[in-house]
CSV table of C-alpha atoms in Angstrom, one decimal:
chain,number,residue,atom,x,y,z
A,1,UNK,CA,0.0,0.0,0.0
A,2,UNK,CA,1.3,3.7,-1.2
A,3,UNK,CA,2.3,5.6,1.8
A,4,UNK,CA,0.5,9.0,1.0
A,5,UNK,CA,2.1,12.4,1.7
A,6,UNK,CA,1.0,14.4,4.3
A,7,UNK,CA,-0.7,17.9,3.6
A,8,UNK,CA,2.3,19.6,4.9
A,9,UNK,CA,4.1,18.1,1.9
A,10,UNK,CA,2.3,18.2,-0.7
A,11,UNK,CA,1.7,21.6,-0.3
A,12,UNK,CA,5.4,22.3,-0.4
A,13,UNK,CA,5.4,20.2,-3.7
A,14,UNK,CA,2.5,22.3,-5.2
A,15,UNK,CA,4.7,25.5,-4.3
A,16,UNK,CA,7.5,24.2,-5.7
A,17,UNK,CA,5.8,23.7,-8.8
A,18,UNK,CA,4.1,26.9,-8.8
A,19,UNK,CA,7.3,28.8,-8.6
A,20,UNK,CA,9.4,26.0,-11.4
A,21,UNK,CA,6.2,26.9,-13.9
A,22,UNK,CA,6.9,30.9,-12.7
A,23,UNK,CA,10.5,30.7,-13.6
A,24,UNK,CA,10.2,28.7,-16.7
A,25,UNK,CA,7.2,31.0,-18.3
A,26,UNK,CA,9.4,34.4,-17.4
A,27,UNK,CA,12.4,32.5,-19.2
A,28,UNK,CA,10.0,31.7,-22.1
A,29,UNK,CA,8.4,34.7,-22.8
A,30,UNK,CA,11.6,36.6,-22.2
A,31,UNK,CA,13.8,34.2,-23.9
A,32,UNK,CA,15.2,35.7,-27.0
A,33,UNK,CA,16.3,38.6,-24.5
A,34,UNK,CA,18.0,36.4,-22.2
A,35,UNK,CA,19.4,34.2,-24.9
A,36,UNK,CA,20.9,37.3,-26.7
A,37,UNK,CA,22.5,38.7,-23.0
A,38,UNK,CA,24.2,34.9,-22.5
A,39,UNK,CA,25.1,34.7,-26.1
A,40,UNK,CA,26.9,38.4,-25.2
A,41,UNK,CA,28.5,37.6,-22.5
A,42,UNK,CA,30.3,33.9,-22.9
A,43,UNK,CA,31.0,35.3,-26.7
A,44,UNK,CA,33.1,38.4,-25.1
A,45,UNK,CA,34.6,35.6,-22.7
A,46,UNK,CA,35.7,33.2,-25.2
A,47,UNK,CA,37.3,36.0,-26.9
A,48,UNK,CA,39.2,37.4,-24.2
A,49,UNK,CA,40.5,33.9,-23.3
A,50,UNK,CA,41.4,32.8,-26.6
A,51,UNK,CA,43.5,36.0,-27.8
A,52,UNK,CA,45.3,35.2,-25.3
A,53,UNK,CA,46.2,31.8,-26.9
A,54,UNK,CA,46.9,33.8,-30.1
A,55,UNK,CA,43.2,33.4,-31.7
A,56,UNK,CA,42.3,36.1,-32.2
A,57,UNK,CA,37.7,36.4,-32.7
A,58,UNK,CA,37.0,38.7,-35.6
A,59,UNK,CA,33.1,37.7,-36.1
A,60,UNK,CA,30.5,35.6,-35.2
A,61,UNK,CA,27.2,35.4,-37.2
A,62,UNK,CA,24.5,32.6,-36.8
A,63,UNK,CA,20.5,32.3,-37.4
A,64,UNK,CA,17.9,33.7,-35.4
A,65,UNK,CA,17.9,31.4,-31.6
A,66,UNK,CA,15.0,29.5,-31.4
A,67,UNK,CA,13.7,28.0,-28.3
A,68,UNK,CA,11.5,25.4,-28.6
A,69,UNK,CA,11.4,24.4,-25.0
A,70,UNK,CA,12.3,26.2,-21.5
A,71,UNK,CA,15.2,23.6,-21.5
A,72,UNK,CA,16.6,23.9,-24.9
A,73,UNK,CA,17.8,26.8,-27.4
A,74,UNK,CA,19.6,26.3,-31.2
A,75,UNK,CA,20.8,28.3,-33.6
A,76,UNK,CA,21.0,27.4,-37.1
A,77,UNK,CA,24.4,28.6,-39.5
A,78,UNK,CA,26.4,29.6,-37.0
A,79,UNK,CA,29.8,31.2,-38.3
A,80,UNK,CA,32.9,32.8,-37.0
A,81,UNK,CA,35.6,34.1,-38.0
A,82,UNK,CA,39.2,34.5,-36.1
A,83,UNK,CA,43.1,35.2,-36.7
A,84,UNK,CA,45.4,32.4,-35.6
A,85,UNK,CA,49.0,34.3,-34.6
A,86,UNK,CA,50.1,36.3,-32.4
A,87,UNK,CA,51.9,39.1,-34.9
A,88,UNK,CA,49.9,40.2,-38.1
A,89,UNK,CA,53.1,38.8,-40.0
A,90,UNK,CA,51.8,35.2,-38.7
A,91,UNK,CA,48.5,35.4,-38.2
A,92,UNK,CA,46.2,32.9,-40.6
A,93,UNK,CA,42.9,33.9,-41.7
A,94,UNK,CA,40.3,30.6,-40.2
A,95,UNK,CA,36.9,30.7,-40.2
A,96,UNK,CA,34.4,27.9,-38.2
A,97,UNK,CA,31.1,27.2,-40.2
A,98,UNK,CA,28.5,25.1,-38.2
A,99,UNK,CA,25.0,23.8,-38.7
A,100,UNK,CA,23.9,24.3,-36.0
A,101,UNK,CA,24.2,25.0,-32.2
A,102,UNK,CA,22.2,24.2,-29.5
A,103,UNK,CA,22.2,24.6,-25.7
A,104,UNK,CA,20.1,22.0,-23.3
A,105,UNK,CA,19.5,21.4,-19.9
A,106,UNK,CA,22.1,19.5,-18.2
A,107,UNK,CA,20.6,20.3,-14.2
A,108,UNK,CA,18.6,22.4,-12.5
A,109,UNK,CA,20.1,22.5,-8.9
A,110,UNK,CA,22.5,24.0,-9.9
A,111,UNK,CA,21.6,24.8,-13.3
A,112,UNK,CA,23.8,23.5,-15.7
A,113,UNK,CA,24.1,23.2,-19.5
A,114,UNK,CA,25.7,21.5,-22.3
A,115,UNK,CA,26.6,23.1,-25.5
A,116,UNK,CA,26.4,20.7,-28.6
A,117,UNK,CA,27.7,21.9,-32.1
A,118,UNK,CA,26.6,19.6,-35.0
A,119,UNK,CA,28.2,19.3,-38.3
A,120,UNK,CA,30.8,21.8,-38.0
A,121,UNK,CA,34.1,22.8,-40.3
A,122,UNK,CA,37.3,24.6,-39.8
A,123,UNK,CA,38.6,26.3,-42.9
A,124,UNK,CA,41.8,28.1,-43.4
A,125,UNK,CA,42.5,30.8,-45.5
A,126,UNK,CA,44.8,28.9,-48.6
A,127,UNK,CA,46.4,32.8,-48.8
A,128,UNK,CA,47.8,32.7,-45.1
A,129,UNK,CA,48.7,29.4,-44.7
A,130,UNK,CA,52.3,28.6,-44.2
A,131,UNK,CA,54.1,25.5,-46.7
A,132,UNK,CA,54.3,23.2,-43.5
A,133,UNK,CA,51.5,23.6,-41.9
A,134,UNK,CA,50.8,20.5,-40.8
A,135,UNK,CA,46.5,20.5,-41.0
A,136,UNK,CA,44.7,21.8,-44.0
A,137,UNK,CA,41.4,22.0,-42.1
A,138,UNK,CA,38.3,20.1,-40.2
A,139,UNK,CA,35.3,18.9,-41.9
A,140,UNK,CA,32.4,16.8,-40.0
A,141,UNK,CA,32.9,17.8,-37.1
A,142,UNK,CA,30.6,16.7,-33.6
A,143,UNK,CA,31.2,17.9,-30.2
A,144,UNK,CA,28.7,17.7,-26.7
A,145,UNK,CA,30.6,20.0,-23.8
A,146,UNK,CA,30.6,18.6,-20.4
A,147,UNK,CA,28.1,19.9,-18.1
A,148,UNK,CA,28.4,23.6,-17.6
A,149,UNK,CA,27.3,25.9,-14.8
A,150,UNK,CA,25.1,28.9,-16.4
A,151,UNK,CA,25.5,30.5,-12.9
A,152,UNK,CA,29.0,31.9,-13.5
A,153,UNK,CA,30.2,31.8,-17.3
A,154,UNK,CA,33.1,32.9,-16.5
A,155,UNK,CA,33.7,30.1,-14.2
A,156,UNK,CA,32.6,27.0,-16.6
A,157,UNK,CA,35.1,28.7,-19.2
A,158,UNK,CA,38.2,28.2,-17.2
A,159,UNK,CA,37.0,25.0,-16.3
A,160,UNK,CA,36.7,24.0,-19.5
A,161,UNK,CA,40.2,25.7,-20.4
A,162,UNK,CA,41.7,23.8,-17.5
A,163,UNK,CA,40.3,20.8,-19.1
A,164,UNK,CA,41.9,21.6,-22.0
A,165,UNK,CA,45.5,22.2,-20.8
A,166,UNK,CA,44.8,18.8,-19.1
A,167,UNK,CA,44.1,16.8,-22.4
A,168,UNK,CA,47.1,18.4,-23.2
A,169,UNK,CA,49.5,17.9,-20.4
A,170,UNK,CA,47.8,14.1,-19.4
A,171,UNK,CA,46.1,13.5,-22.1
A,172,UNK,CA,43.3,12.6,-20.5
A,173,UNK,CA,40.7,14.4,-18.5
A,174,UNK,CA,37.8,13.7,-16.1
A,175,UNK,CA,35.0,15.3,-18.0
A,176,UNK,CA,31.9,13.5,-19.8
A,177,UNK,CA,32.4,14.9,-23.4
A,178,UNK,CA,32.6,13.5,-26.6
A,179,UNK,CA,34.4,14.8,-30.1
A,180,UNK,CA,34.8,13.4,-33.4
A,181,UNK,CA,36.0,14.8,-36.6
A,182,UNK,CA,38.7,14.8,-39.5
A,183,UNK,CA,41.7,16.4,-39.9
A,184,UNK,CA,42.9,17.0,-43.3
A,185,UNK,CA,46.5,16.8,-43.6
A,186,UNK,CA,48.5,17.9,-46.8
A,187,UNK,CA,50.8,14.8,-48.3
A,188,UNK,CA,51.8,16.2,-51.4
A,189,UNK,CA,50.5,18.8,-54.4
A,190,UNK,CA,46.9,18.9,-53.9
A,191,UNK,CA,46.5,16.0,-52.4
A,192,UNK,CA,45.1,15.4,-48.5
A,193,UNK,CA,44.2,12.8,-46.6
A,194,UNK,CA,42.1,12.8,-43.5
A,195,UNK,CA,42.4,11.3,-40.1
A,196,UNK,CA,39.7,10.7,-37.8
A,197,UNK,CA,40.1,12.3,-34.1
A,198,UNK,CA,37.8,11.4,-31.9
A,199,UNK,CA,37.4,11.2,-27.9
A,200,UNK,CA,37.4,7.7,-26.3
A,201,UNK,CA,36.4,6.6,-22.6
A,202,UNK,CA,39.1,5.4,-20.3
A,203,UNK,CA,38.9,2.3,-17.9
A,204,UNK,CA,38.8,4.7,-15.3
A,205,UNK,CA,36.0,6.9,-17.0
A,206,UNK,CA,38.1,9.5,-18.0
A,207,UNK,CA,37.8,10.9,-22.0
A,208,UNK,CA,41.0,11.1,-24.1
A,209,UNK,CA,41.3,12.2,-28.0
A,210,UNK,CA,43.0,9.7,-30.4
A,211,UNK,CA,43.3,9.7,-34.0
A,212,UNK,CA,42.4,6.5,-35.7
A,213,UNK,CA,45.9,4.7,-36.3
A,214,UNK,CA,45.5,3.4,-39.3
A,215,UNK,CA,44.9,7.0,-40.9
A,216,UNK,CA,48.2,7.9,-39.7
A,217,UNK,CA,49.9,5.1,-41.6
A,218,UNK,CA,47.5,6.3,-44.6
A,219,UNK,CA,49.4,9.8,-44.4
A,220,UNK,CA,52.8,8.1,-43.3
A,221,UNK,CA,52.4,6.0,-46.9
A,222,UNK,CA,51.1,8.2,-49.0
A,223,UNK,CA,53.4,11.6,-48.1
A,224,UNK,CA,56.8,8.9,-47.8
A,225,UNK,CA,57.3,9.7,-44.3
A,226,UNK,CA,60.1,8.3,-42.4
A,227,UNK,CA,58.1,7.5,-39.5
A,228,UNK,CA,58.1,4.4,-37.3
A,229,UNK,CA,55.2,2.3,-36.2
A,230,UNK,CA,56.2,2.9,-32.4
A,231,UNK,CA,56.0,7.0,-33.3
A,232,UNK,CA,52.5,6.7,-35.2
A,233,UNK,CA,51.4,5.0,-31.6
A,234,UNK,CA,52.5,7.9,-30.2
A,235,UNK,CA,51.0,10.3,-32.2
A,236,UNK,CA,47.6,8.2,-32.4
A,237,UNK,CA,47.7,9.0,-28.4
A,238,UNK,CA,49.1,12.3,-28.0
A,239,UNK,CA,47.0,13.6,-30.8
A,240,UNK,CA,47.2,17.5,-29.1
A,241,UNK,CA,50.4,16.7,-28.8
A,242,UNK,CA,51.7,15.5,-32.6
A,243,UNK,CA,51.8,19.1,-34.6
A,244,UNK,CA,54.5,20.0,-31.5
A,245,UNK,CA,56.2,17.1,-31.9
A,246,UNK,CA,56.5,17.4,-35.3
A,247,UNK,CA,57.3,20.8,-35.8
A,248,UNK,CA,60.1,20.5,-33.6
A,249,UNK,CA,61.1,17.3,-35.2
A,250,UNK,CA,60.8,19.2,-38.8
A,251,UNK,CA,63.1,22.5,-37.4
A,252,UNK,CA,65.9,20.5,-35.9
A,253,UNK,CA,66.2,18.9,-39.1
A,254,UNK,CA,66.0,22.2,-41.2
A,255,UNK,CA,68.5,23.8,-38.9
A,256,UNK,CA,71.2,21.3,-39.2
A,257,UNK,CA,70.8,20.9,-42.9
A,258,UNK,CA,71.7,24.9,-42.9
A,259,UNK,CA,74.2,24.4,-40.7
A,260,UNK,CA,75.8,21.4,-42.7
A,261,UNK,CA,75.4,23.3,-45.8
A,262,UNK,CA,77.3,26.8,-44.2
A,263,UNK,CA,79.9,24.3,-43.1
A,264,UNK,CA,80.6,20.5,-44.3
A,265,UNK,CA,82.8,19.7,-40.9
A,266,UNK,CA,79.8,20.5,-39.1
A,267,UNK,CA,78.3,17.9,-36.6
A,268,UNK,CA,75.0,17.6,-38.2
A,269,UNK,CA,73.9,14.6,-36.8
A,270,UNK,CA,74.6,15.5,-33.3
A,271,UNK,CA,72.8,19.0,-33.8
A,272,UNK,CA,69.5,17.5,-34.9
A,273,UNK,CA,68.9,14.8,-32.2
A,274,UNK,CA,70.3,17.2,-29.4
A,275,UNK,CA,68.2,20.5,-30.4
A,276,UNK,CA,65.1,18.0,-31.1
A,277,UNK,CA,65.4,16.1,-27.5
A,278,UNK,CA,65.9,19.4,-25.8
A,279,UNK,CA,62.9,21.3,-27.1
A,280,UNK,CA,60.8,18.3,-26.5
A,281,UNK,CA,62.3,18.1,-23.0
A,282,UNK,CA,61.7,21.6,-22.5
A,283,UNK,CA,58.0,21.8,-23.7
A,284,UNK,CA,57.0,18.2,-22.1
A,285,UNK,CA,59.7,17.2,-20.2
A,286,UNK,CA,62.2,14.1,-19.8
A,287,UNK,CA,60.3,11.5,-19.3
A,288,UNK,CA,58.0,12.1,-22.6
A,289,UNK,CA,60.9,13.3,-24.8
A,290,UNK,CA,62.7,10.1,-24.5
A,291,UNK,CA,59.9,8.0,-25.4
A,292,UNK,CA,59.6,10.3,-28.2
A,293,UNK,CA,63.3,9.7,-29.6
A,294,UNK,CA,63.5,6.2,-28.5
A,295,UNK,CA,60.0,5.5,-30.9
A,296,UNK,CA,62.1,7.5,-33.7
A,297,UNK,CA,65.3,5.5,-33.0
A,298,UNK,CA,63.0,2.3,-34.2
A,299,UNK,CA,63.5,3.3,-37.6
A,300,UNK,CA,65.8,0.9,-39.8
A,301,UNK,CA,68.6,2.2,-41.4
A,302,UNK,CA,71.4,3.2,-39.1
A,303,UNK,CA,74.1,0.8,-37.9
A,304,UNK,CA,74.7,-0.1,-34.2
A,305,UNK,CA,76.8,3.2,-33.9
A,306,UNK,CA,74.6,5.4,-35.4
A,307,UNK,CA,71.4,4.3,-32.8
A,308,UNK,CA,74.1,4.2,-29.8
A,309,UNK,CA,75.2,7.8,-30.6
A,310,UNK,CA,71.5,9.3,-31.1
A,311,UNK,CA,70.5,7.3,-28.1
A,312,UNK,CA,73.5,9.0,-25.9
A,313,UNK,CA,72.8,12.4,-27.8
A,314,UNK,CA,69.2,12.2,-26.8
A,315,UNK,CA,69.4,11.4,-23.2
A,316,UNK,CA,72.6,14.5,-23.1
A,317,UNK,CA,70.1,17.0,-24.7
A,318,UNK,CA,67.8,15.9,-21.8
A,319,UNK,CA,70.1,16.5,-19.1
A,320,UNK,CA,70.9,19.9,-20.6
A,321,UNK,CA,67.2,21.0,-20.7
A,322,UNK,CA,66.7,19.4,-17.4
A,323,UNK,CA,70.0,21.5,-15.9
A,324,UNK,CA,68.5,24.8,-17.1
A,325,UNK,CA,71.3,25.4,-20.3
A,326,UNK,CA,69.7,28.1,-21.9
A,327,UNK,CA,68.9,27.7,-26.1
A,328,UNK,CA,71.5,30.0,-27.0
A,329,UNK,CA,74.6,27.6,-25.4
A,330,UNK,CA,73.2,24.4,-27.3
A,331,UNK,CA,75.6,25.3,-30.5
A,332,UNK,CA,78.8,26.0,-28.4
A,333,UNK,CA,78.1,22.9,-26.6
A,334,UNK,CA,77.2,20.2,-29.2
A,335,UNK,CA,80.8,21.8,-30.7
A,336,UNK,CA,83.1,21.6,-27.8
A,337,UNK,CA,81.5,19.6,-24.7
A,338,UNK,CA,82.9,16.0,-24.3
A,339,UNK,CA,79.5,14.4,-23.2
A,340,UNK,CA,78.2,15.1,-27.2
A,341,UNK,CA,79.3,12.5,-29.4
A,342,UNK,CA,80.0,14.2,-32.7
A,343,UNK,CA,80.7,10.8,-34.5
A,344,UNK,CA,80.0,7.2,-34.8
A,345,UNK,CA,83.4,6.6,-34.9
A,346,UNK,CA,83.6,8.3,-31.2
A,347,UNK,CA,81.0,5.4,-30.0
A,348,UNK,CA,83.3,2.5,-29.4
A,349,UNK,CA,85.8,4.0,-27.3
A,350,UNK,CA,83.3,6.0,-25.5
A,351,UNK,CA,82.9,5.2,-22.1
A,352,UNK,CA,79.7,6.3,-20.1
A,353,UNK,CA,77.6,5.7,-22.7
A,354,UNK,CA,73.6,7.2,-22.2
A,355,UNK,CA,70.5,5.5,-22.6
């Protein structure tokens, strides 16, 4: 038998419904006024925030909201456009297009929402973009926010940027989102191919973004690459993580070469694997770099030597990032300090060697 409430109570739950139907018909019939003051005031947010970062909000432009429910609001078309750069001599012209955005109830005590952008494309300006860029845009893209509080705006944005620098940093956070999407990536002329990035739930119910592996190998194959299986694991992983690996990765190498070619004595070798294993040292520190390196060192082609000398190299450059040696003493060092091997012919009657 139903236990029944007692007058005392269900009076309370008729005043609590009186006041939720209050609220929810003054949100209603005031809605496009309330959804223009949000829309105002996490847009001027997001913009502070991300210049910043070095993106830089130029527009935003989007359908009329329409709210077809005191829990829900969309917005058809939305578009913005932004800078990326810091200096107007690097800044790239980018522009977001999306189908459609839409805000729903995610709580009510406290109130909370989740933002969920359908369908939506990153597009960079073919004028402003760089030879190496690594990503030639985003296409089909899907993404459902975490809950957010609509208390403080301010707040659930650098929540959502500490998130952020935690994918980053961890790569993973504790958050209950979800992204998918494909990166095009130029391997040649014209030609792109694209790799799926998409969020995936931990055993311990955290989210982390991967790219699908065997796009990787697509782009690996198809540009001629001369990356190892181990590194595409890493960069399948560390997805936030793979244009800074690689652009480091691409400048050591470019730096050497010009170095080799100003002099042919030079140690070019030694330059490239200690400059790349310091910067990654410095930017994600010891532990990461050398998995990093030791993935590269995978590769076929070098004789016992070789791999013995870029392993010691590597694990030196560490040491020096770890030790605070400024950027501007790398050169003299890799020249004149006796812990850089400069040759393979150095290896074998090296002793101490580094792992």
């Amino acid at each position: 038998m139903r236990r029944k409430l007692s007058r005392k109570w269900r009076k309370r739950l008729v005043r609590f419904g009186v006041i939720v139907l209050a609220i929810s018909s003054v949100l209603w019939f005031s809605r496009h006024w309330i959804a223009n003051m949000v829309v105002d005031r996490v847009v001027a947010k997001v913009a502070e925030k991300s210049k910043k970062a070095g993106v830089e909000l130029v527009g935003l432009e989007g359908g009329a909201i329409q709210i077809p429910s005191p829990f829900e609001a969309r917005s058809q078309g939305v578009v913005s456009e932004f800078d990326i750069g810091i200096t107007n001599k690097d800044k790239v012209r980018s522009r977001i297009e999306a189908q459609a955005v839409e805000v729903t109830a995610a709580g009510i005590f406290p109130p909370k929402i989740r933002v969920q952008v359908q369908d939506f494309s990153v597009v960079l300006h073919s004028e402003d973009v760089p030879e190496d860029f690594p990503f030639g845009g985003f296409r089909s893209g899907s993404f459902m926010s975490a809950p957010m509080s609509l208390l403080s705006p301010e707040s659930a944005l650098r929540e959502s940027y500490g998130r952020l620098e935690a994918l980053f940093d961890e790569n993973e956070v504790d958050a209950d989102f979800n992204f998918s999407g494909y990166v095009s990536v130029p391997v040649g002329g014209d030609v792109t191919v694209d790799a799926l990035l998409y969020t995936e739930r931990l055993d311990n119910g955290k989210r982390a973004l991967r790219f699908k592996v065997e796009d990787l190998e697509q782009i690996r194959d198809k540009a001629q690459l001369n990356v190892s299986d181990a590194m595409l694991e890493i960069l399948a992983t560390y997805p936030l993580r793979a244009p800074v690996i690689m652009y480091l990765s691409d400048d050591a190498r470019k730096r050497a070469k010009e170095k080799k070619v100003a002099n042919s004595q030079f140690p070019e070798d030694a330059y490239r694997h200690v400059n790349w294993s310091y910067e990654l040292t410095k930017v994600f520190g010891g532990g990461f770099a050398k998995l990093v390196t030791d993935a590269h060192e995978t590769l076929d082609g070098n004789t016992k030597q070789e791999r013995l000398m870029d392993y010691h190299n590597n694990a030196v450059a560490r040491e020096f990032a770890l030790s605070g040696v400024a950027r501007n003493q790398l050169e003299k060092l890799i020249l004149n300090d006796p812990r850089v091997i400069r040759s393979p012919d150095e290896v074998d009657g090296y002793v101490g060697l580094k792992r």
